[in-house]
Amino acid sequence: EIVMTQSPATLSVSPGERATLSCRASQSVGSNLAWYQQKPGQAPRLLIYGASTRATGIPARFSGSGSGTEFTLTISSLQSEDSATYYCQQSYSPPLTFGGGTKVEIK
Amino acid sequence: QITLKESGPTLVKPTQTLTLTCTFSGFSLSTSGVGVGWIRQPPGKALEWLALIYWDDDKRYSPSLKSRLTITKDTSKNQVVLTMTNMDPVDTATYYCAHSTHIAFDYWGQGTLVTVSS
């Protein structure tokens, strides 16, 4: 089973600043990595797939990068509505696995 | 427009079997490459993938729960059913179904909270 590790667990960022979230896989997943945003009481929403492709309707301030075992989600200019928990997930090999999440707070 | 909705009991007793139904629209589970998965989330915790069924009836399960899970599809009804046996209080969670294209879960249901308690 591929273990996904996210860091940090919590990130506090001022509005307009950059937020950088990390996700590490225990073995290579190629580019088979997705990022999701989840707000309290809501279902997750797909942000990024294929490590770097934005899903439909996702603002350009969200970008993904990386391949193999190291991945990054960047929010270039944090908005108040970006306060949420973000999860990475590998689709390279079953069992599909999620990271533990990074909670982004607005400072 | 793709939509999915979970349905099933909100409360089950320990040792009982849980049956959840995902009813969807906007796509067909007979289309090549399409799948429907189940993911759960205990209160305040992270997402956990449970099972996935593909258009060709290929089924995948979480190894840690495989002995307790069964996923089936009814293409004519646009439904996917997940059964989980021998429920325990630790299985208390919000259960989501989601549309999958081998790449990611791009559409999610609203989720249904299942509480396991006597």
mmCIF file of C-alpha atoms in Angstrom:
data_model
loop_
_atom_site.group_PDB
_atom_site.id
_atom_site.type_symbol
_atom_site.label_atom_id
_atom_site.label_comp_id
_atom_site.label_asym_id
_atom_site.label_seq_id
_atom_site.Cartn_x
_atom_site.Cartn_y
_atom_site.Cartn_z
ATOM 1 C CA GLU A 1 0.000 0.000 0.000
ATOM 2 C CA ILE A 2 1.287 3.455 -0.945
ATOM 3 C CA VAL A 3 1.312 5.794 2.044
ATOM 4 C CA MET A 4 0.655 9.481 1.385
ATOM 5 C CA THR A 5 2.080 11.953 3.888
ATOM 6 C CA GLN A 6 1.052 15.600 3.901
ATOM 7 C CA SER A 7 2.789 18.508 5.569
ATOM 8 C CA PRO A 8 2.300 20.664 7.430
ATOM 9 C CA ALA A 9 -0.800 19.531 9.277
ATOM 10 C CA THR A 10 -1.905 23.139 9.679
ATOM 11 C CA LEU A 11 -0.869 26.208 7.719
ATOM 12 C CA SER A 12 -1.731 29.768 8.710
ATOM 13 C CA VAL A 13 -1.382 32.312 5.899
ATOM 14 C CA SER A 14 -2.347 35.951 5.518
ATOM 15 C CA PRO A 15 -4.749 36.958 2.743
ATOM 16 C CA GLY A 16 -2.893 37.643 -0.482
ATOM 17 C CA GLU A 17 0.108 35.578 0.559
ATOM 18 C CA ARG A 18 1.272 32.320 -0.998
ATOM 19 C CA ALA A 19 0.408 28.975 0.551
ATOM 20 C CA THR A 20 2.546 25.933 -0.203
ATOM 21 C CA LEU A 21 1.297 22.456 0.722
ATOM 22 C CA SER A 22 3.364 19.289 0.404
ATOM 23 C CA CYS A 23 2.461 15.689 -0.257
ATOM 24 C CA ARG A 24 4.916 12.805 -0.263
ATOM 25 C CA ALA A 25 4.309 9.265 -1.517
ATOM 26 C CA SER A 26 6.054 6.256 0.000
ATOM 27 C CA GLN A 27 6.882 5.068 -3.531
ATOM 28 C CA SER A 28 6.646 6.578 -6.970
ATOM 29 C CA VAL A 29 3.132 7.307 -8.241
ATOM 30 C CA GLY A 30 4.307 8.988 -11.441
ATOM 31 C CA SER A 31 1.934 11.869 -12.081
ATOM 32 C CA ASN A 32 -1.099 10.011 -10.753
ATOM 33 C CA LEU A 33 -1.785 12.499 -7.995
ATOM 34 C CA ALA A 34 -4.910 14.528 -7.250
ATOM 35 C CA TRP A 35 -5.642 17.337 -4.808
ATOM 36 C CA TYR A 36 -9.001 17.991 -3.172
ATOM 37 C CA GLN A 37 -10.376 20.870 -1.148
ATOM 38 C CA GLN A 38 -12.865 20.198 1.628
ATOM 39 C CA LYS A 39 -14.722 22.828 3.601
ATOM 40 C CA PRO A 40 -16.549 21.981 6.846
ATOM 41 C CA GLY A 41 -19.798 20.137 6.247
ATOM 42 C CA GLN A 42 -19.131 19.755 2.538
ATOM 43 C CA ALA A 43 -17.972 16.976 0.257
ATOM 44 C CA PRO A 44 -14.439 17.194 -1.132
ATOM 45 C CA ARG A 45 -13.987 19.068 -4.394
ATOM 46 C CA LEU A 46 -11.426 18.072 -7.007
ATOM 47 C CA LEU A 47 -8.869 20.814 -7.588
ATOM 48 C CA ILE A 48 -5.982 19.197 -9.441
ATOM 49 C CA TYR A 49 -5.502 15.876 -11.232
ATOM 50 C CA GLY A 50 -2.551 14.404 -13.042
ATOM 51 C CA ALA A 51 -0.397 16.291 -10.515
ATOM 52 C CA SER A 52 -0.731 19.609 -12.352
ATOM 53 C CA THR A 53 -3.984 19.891 -14.338
ATOM 54 C CA ARG A 54 -6.666 22.105 -12.863
ATOM 55 C CA ALA A 55 -10.134 20.632 -12.786
ATOM 56 C CA THR A 56 -12.994 22.435 -14.475
ATOM 57 C CA GLY A 57 -13.829 25.769 -12.882
ATOM 58 C CA ILE A 58 -10.843 25.864 -10.517
ATOM 59 C CA PRO A 59 -9.269 29.335 -10.250
ATOM 60 C CA ALA A 60 -5.819 29.859 -11.702
ATOM 61 C CA ARG A 61 -4.382 30.731 -8.271
ATOM 62 C CA PHE A 62 -4.371 26.985 -7.551
ATOM 63 C CA SER A 63 -1.472 25.099 -9.128
ATOM 64 C CA GLY A 64 0.041 21.680 -8.689
ATOM 65 C CA SER A 65 3.514 20.410 -9.385
ATOM 66 C CA GLY A 66 5.756 17.425 -8.837
ATOM 67 C CA SER A 67 6.096 13.824 -9.929
ATOM 68 C CA GLY A 68 7.304 10.546 -8.531
ATOM 69 C CA THR A 69 7.156 10.917 -4.764
ATOM 70 C CA GLU A 70 7.135 14.660 -4.103
ATOM 71 C CA PHE A 71 4.194 16.935 -4.889
ATOM 72 C CA THR A 72 3.192 20.490 -4.110
ATOM 73 C CA LEU A 73 -0.079 22.396 -4.162
ATOM 74 C CA THR A 74 0.395 26.152 -4.331
ATOM 75 C CA ILE A 75 -2.229 28.786 -3.737
ATOM 76 C CA SER A 76 -0.585 31.849 -5.202
ATOM 77 C CA SER A 77 -2.642 34.541 -3.472
ATOM 78 C CA LEU A 78 -4.750 33.213 -0.631
ATOM 79 C CA GLN A 79 -8.366 34.326 -0.494
ATOM 80 C CA SER A 80 -10.654 34.042 2.522
ATOM 81 C CA GLU A 81 -12.731 31.405 0.737
ATOM 82 C CA ASP A 82 -9.654 29.160 0.482
ATOM 83 C CA SER A 83 -9.870 28.354 4.186
ATOM 84 C CA ALA A 84 -10.321 24.573 4.081
ATOM 85 C CA THR A 85 -8.598 21.226 4.472
ATOM 86 C CA TYR A 86 -6.689 19.971 1.462
ATOM 87 C CA TYR A 87 -6.071 16.306 0.676
ATOM 88 C CA CYS A 88 -3.819 14.602 -1.815
ATOM 89 C CA GLN A 89 -4.677 11.184 -3.266
ATOM 90 C CA GLN A 90 -2.765 8.758 -5.455
ATOM 91 C CA SER A 91 -4.479 6.883 -8.267
ATOM 92 C CA TYR A 92 -1.390 5.002 -9.434
ATOM 93 C CA SER A 93 -2.131 1.732 -7.716
ATOM 94 C CA PRO A 94 -4.967 0.287 -5.630
ATOM 95 C CA PRO A 95 -5.605 0.620 -2.817
ATOM 96 C CA LEU A 96 -6.167 4.255 -3.645
ATOM 97 C CA THR A 97 -4.869 6.260 -0.709
ATOM 98 C CA PHE A 98 -5.353 9.745 0.664
ATOM 99 C CA GLY A 99 -3.008 11.852 2.708
ATOM 100 C CA GLY A 100 -3.913 12.975 6.200
ATOM 101 C CA GLY A 101 -4.767 16.483 5.050
ATOM 102 C CA THR A 102 -3.456 20.020 5.532
ATOM 103 C CA LYS A 103 -5.739 22.544 7.163
ATOM 104 C CA VAL A 104 -5.265 26.042 5.736
ATOM 105 C CA GLU A 105 -6.253 28.857 8.034
ATOM 106 C CA ILE A 106 -6.490 32.540 7.250
ATOM 107 C CA LYS A 107 -4.193 34.551 9.515
ATOM 108 C CA GLN B 1 -24.583 17.418 -15.367
ATOM 109 C CA ILE B 2 -23.246 14.640 -13.161
ATOM 110 C CA THR B 3 -24.843 14.154 -9.763
ATOM 111 C CA LEU B 4 -24.575 11.411 -7.155
ATOM 112 C CA LYS B 5 -26.534 10.867 -3.962
ATOM 113 C CA GLU B 6 -26.000 8.388 -1.155
ATOM 114 C CA SER B 7 -28.860 6.771 0.719
ATOM 115 C CA GLY B 8 -29.151 4.292 3.526
ATOM 116 C CA PRO B 9 -29.645 4.037 7.282
ATOM 117 C CA THR B 10 -28.326 6.753 9.535
ATOM 118 C CA LEU B 11 -28.065 4.428 12.521
ATOM 119 C CA VAL B 12 -26.980 0.804 12.654
ATOM 120 C CA LYS B 13 -26.276 -1.466 15.588
ATOM 121 C CA PRO B 14 -22.939 -3.157 16.196
ATOM 122 C CA THR B 15 -22.553 -6.453 14.274
ATOM 123 C CA GLN B 16 -25.251 -5.447 11.776
ATOM 124 C CA THR B 17 -24.684 -5.145 8.031
ATOM 125 C CA LEU B 18 -24.747 -1.703 6.436
ATOM 126 C CA THR B 19 -26.164 -1.299 2.952
ATOM 127 C CA LEU B 20 -25.631 2.006 1.167
ATOM 128 C CA THR B 21 -26.930 2.940 -2.252
ATOM 129 C CA CYS B 22 -25.415 5.518 -4.582
ATOM 130 C CA THR B 23 -27.900 6.768 -7.162
ATOM 131 C CA PHE B 24 -26.382 8.799 -9.944
ATOM 132 C CA SER B 25 -27.287 10.680 -13.096
ATOM 133 C CA GLY B 26 -25.476 12.382 -15.942
ATOM 134 C CA PHE B 27 -23.285 9.412 -16.876
ATOM 135 C CA SER B 28 -23.502 5.718 -17.588
ATOM 136 C CA LEU B 29 -21.609 3.044 -15.721
ATOM 137 C CA SER B 30 -21.429 1.077 -18.946
ATOM 138 C CA THR B 31 -19.157 3.707 -20.542
ATOM 139 C CA SER B 32 -15.537 2.653 -20.914
ATOM 140 C CA GLY B 33 -13.245 4.111 -18.273
ATOM 141 C CA VAL B 34 -15.961 5.110 -15.835
ATOM 142 C CA GLY B 35 -16.105 3.985 -12.237
ATOM 143 C CA VAL B 36 -17.899 4.746 -8.986
ATOM 144 C CA GLY B 37 -16.088 4.642 -5.684
ATOM 145 C CA TRP B 38 -16.920 4.819 -2.002
ATOM 146 C CA ILE B 39 -14.924 6.909 0.437
ATOM 147 C CA ARG B 40 -15.613 7.486 4.122
ATOM 148 C CA GLN B 41 -14.595 10.062 6.687
ATOM 149 C CA PRO B 42 -14.903 9.565 10.448
ATOM 150 C CA PRO B 43 -15.828 12.758 12.303
ATOM 151 C CA GLY B 44 -12.849 15.107 12.371
ATOM 152 C CA LYS B 45 -10.604 12.670 10.524
ATOM 153 C CA ALA B 46 -9.174 12.144 7.064
ATOM 154 C CA LEU B 47 -10.698 10.555 3.983
ATOM 155 C CA GLU B 48 -10.427 6.792 3.586
ATOM 156 C CA TRP B 49 -11.022 5.012 0.286
ATOM 157 C CA LEU B 50 -13.173 1.872 0.599
ATOM 158 C CA ALA B 51 -14.043 0.395 -2.786
ATOM 159 C CA LEU B 52 -14.378 1.089 -6.492
ATOM 160 C CA ILE B 53 -16.325 -0.576 -9.294
ATOM 161 C CA TYR B 54 -15.593 0.012 -12.963
ATOM 162 C CA TRP B 55 -17.734 -0.062 -16.089
ATOM 163 C CA ASP B 56 -16.470 -3.570 -16.909
ATOM 164 C CA ASP B 57 -17.439 -4.834 -13.411
ATOM 165 C CA ASP B 58 -13.817 -4.840 -12.227
ATOM 166 C CA LYS B 59 -13.941 -4.342 -8.452
ATOM 167 C CA ARG B 60 -11.254 -3.078 -6.080
ATOM 168 C CA TYR B 61 -11.338 -2.999 -2.310
ATOM 169 C CA SER B 62 -9.368 -1.547 0.553
ATOM 170 C CA PRO B 63 -7.207 -4.463 1.773
ATOM 171 C CA SER B 64 -7.922 -3.669 5.418
ATOM 172 C CA LEU B 65 -11.694 -3.908 4.860
ATOM 173 C CA LYS B 66 -11.896 -6.327 1.948
ATOM 174 C CA SER B 67 -13.361 -9.181 3.964
ATOM 175 C CA ARG B 68 -16.269 -6.981 5.034
ATOM 176 C CA LEU B 69 -17.076 -5.116 1.808
ATOM 177 C CA THR B 70 -19.051 -5.914 -1.305
ATOM 178 C CA ILE B 71 -19.655 -3.457 -4.142
ATOM 179 C CA THR B 72 -22.125 -4.076 -6.936
ATOM 180 C CA LYS B 73 -23.708 -2.077 -9.730
ATOM 181 C CA ASP B 74 -27.087 -1.977 -11.412
ATOM 182 C CA THR B 75 -26.484 -0.193 -14.683
ATOM 183 C CA SER B 76 -30.152 -0.098 -15.617
ATOM 184 C CA LYS B 77 -31.029 1.711 -12.379
ATOM 185 C CA ASN B 78 -27.922 3.920 -12.345
ATOM 186 C CA GLN B 79 -27.054 2.658 -8.893
ATOM 187 C CA VAL B 80 -24.044 1.306 -7.035
ATOM 188 C CA VAL B 81 -24.520 -0.546 -3.765
ATOM 189 C CA LEU B 82 -21.948 -0.990 -0.998
ATOM 190 C CA THR B 83 -22.452 -3.484 1.791
ATOM 191 C CA MET B 84 -20.288 -3.590 4.889
ATOM 192 C CA THR B 85 -20.728 -6.431 7.339
ATOM 193 C CA ASN B 86 -20.111 -6.640 11.072
ATOM 194 C CA MET B 87 -20.381 -2.914 11.736
ATOM 195 C CA ASP B 88 -18.535 -1.478 14.727
ATOM 196 C CA PRO B 89 -18.642 1.940 16.416
ATOM 197 C CA VAL B 90 -15.289 2.767 14.753
ATOM 198 C CA ASP B 91 -17.128 2.591 11.421
ATOM 199 C CA THR B 92 -19.100 5.696 12.357
ATOM 200 C CA ALA B 93 -18.401 8.095 9.511
ATOM 201 C CA THR B 94 -19.759 10.103 6.632
ATOM 202 C CA TYR B 95 -19.864 7.838 3.596
ATOM 203 C CA TYR B 96 -19.428 9.361 0.152
ATOM 204 C CA CYS B 97 -19.803 7.938 -3.315
ATOM 205 C CA ALA B 98 -17.937 9.555 -6.177
ATOM 206 C CA HIS B 99 -17.535 9.336 -9.961
ATOM 207 C CA SER B 100 -14.111 8.152 -11.076
ATOM 208 C CA THR B 101 -12.247 8.152 -14.376
ATOM 209 C CA HIS B 102 -9.104 6.251 -13.303
ATOM 210 C CA ILE B 103 -7.535 9.634 -12.692
ATOM 211 C CA ALA B 104 -9.428 11.135 -9.784
ATOM 212 C CA PHE B 105 -12.786 11.389 -8.106
ATOM 213 C CA ASP B 106 -14.201 14.333 -9.997
ATOM 214 C CA TYR B 107 -17.804 14.368 -8.794
ATOM 215 C CA TRP B 108 -18.920 13.573 -5.261
ATOM 216 C CA GLY B 109 -22.206 12.975 -3.541
ATOM 217 C CA GLN B 110 -23.158 15.062 -0.523
ATOM 218 C CA GLY B 111 -22.341 12.188 1.824
ATOM 219 C CA THR B 112 -24.412 10.370 4.407
ATOM 220 C CA LEU B 113 -23.548 10.125 8.092
ATOM 221 C CA VAL B 114 -23.782 6.615 9.470
ATOM 222 C CA THR B 115 -23.627 6.157 13.223
ATOM 223 C CA VAL B 116 -22.920 2.753 14.739
ATOM 224 C CA SER B 117 -24.353 2.471 18.203
ATOM 225 C CA SER B 118 -26.445 0.120 20.266
#
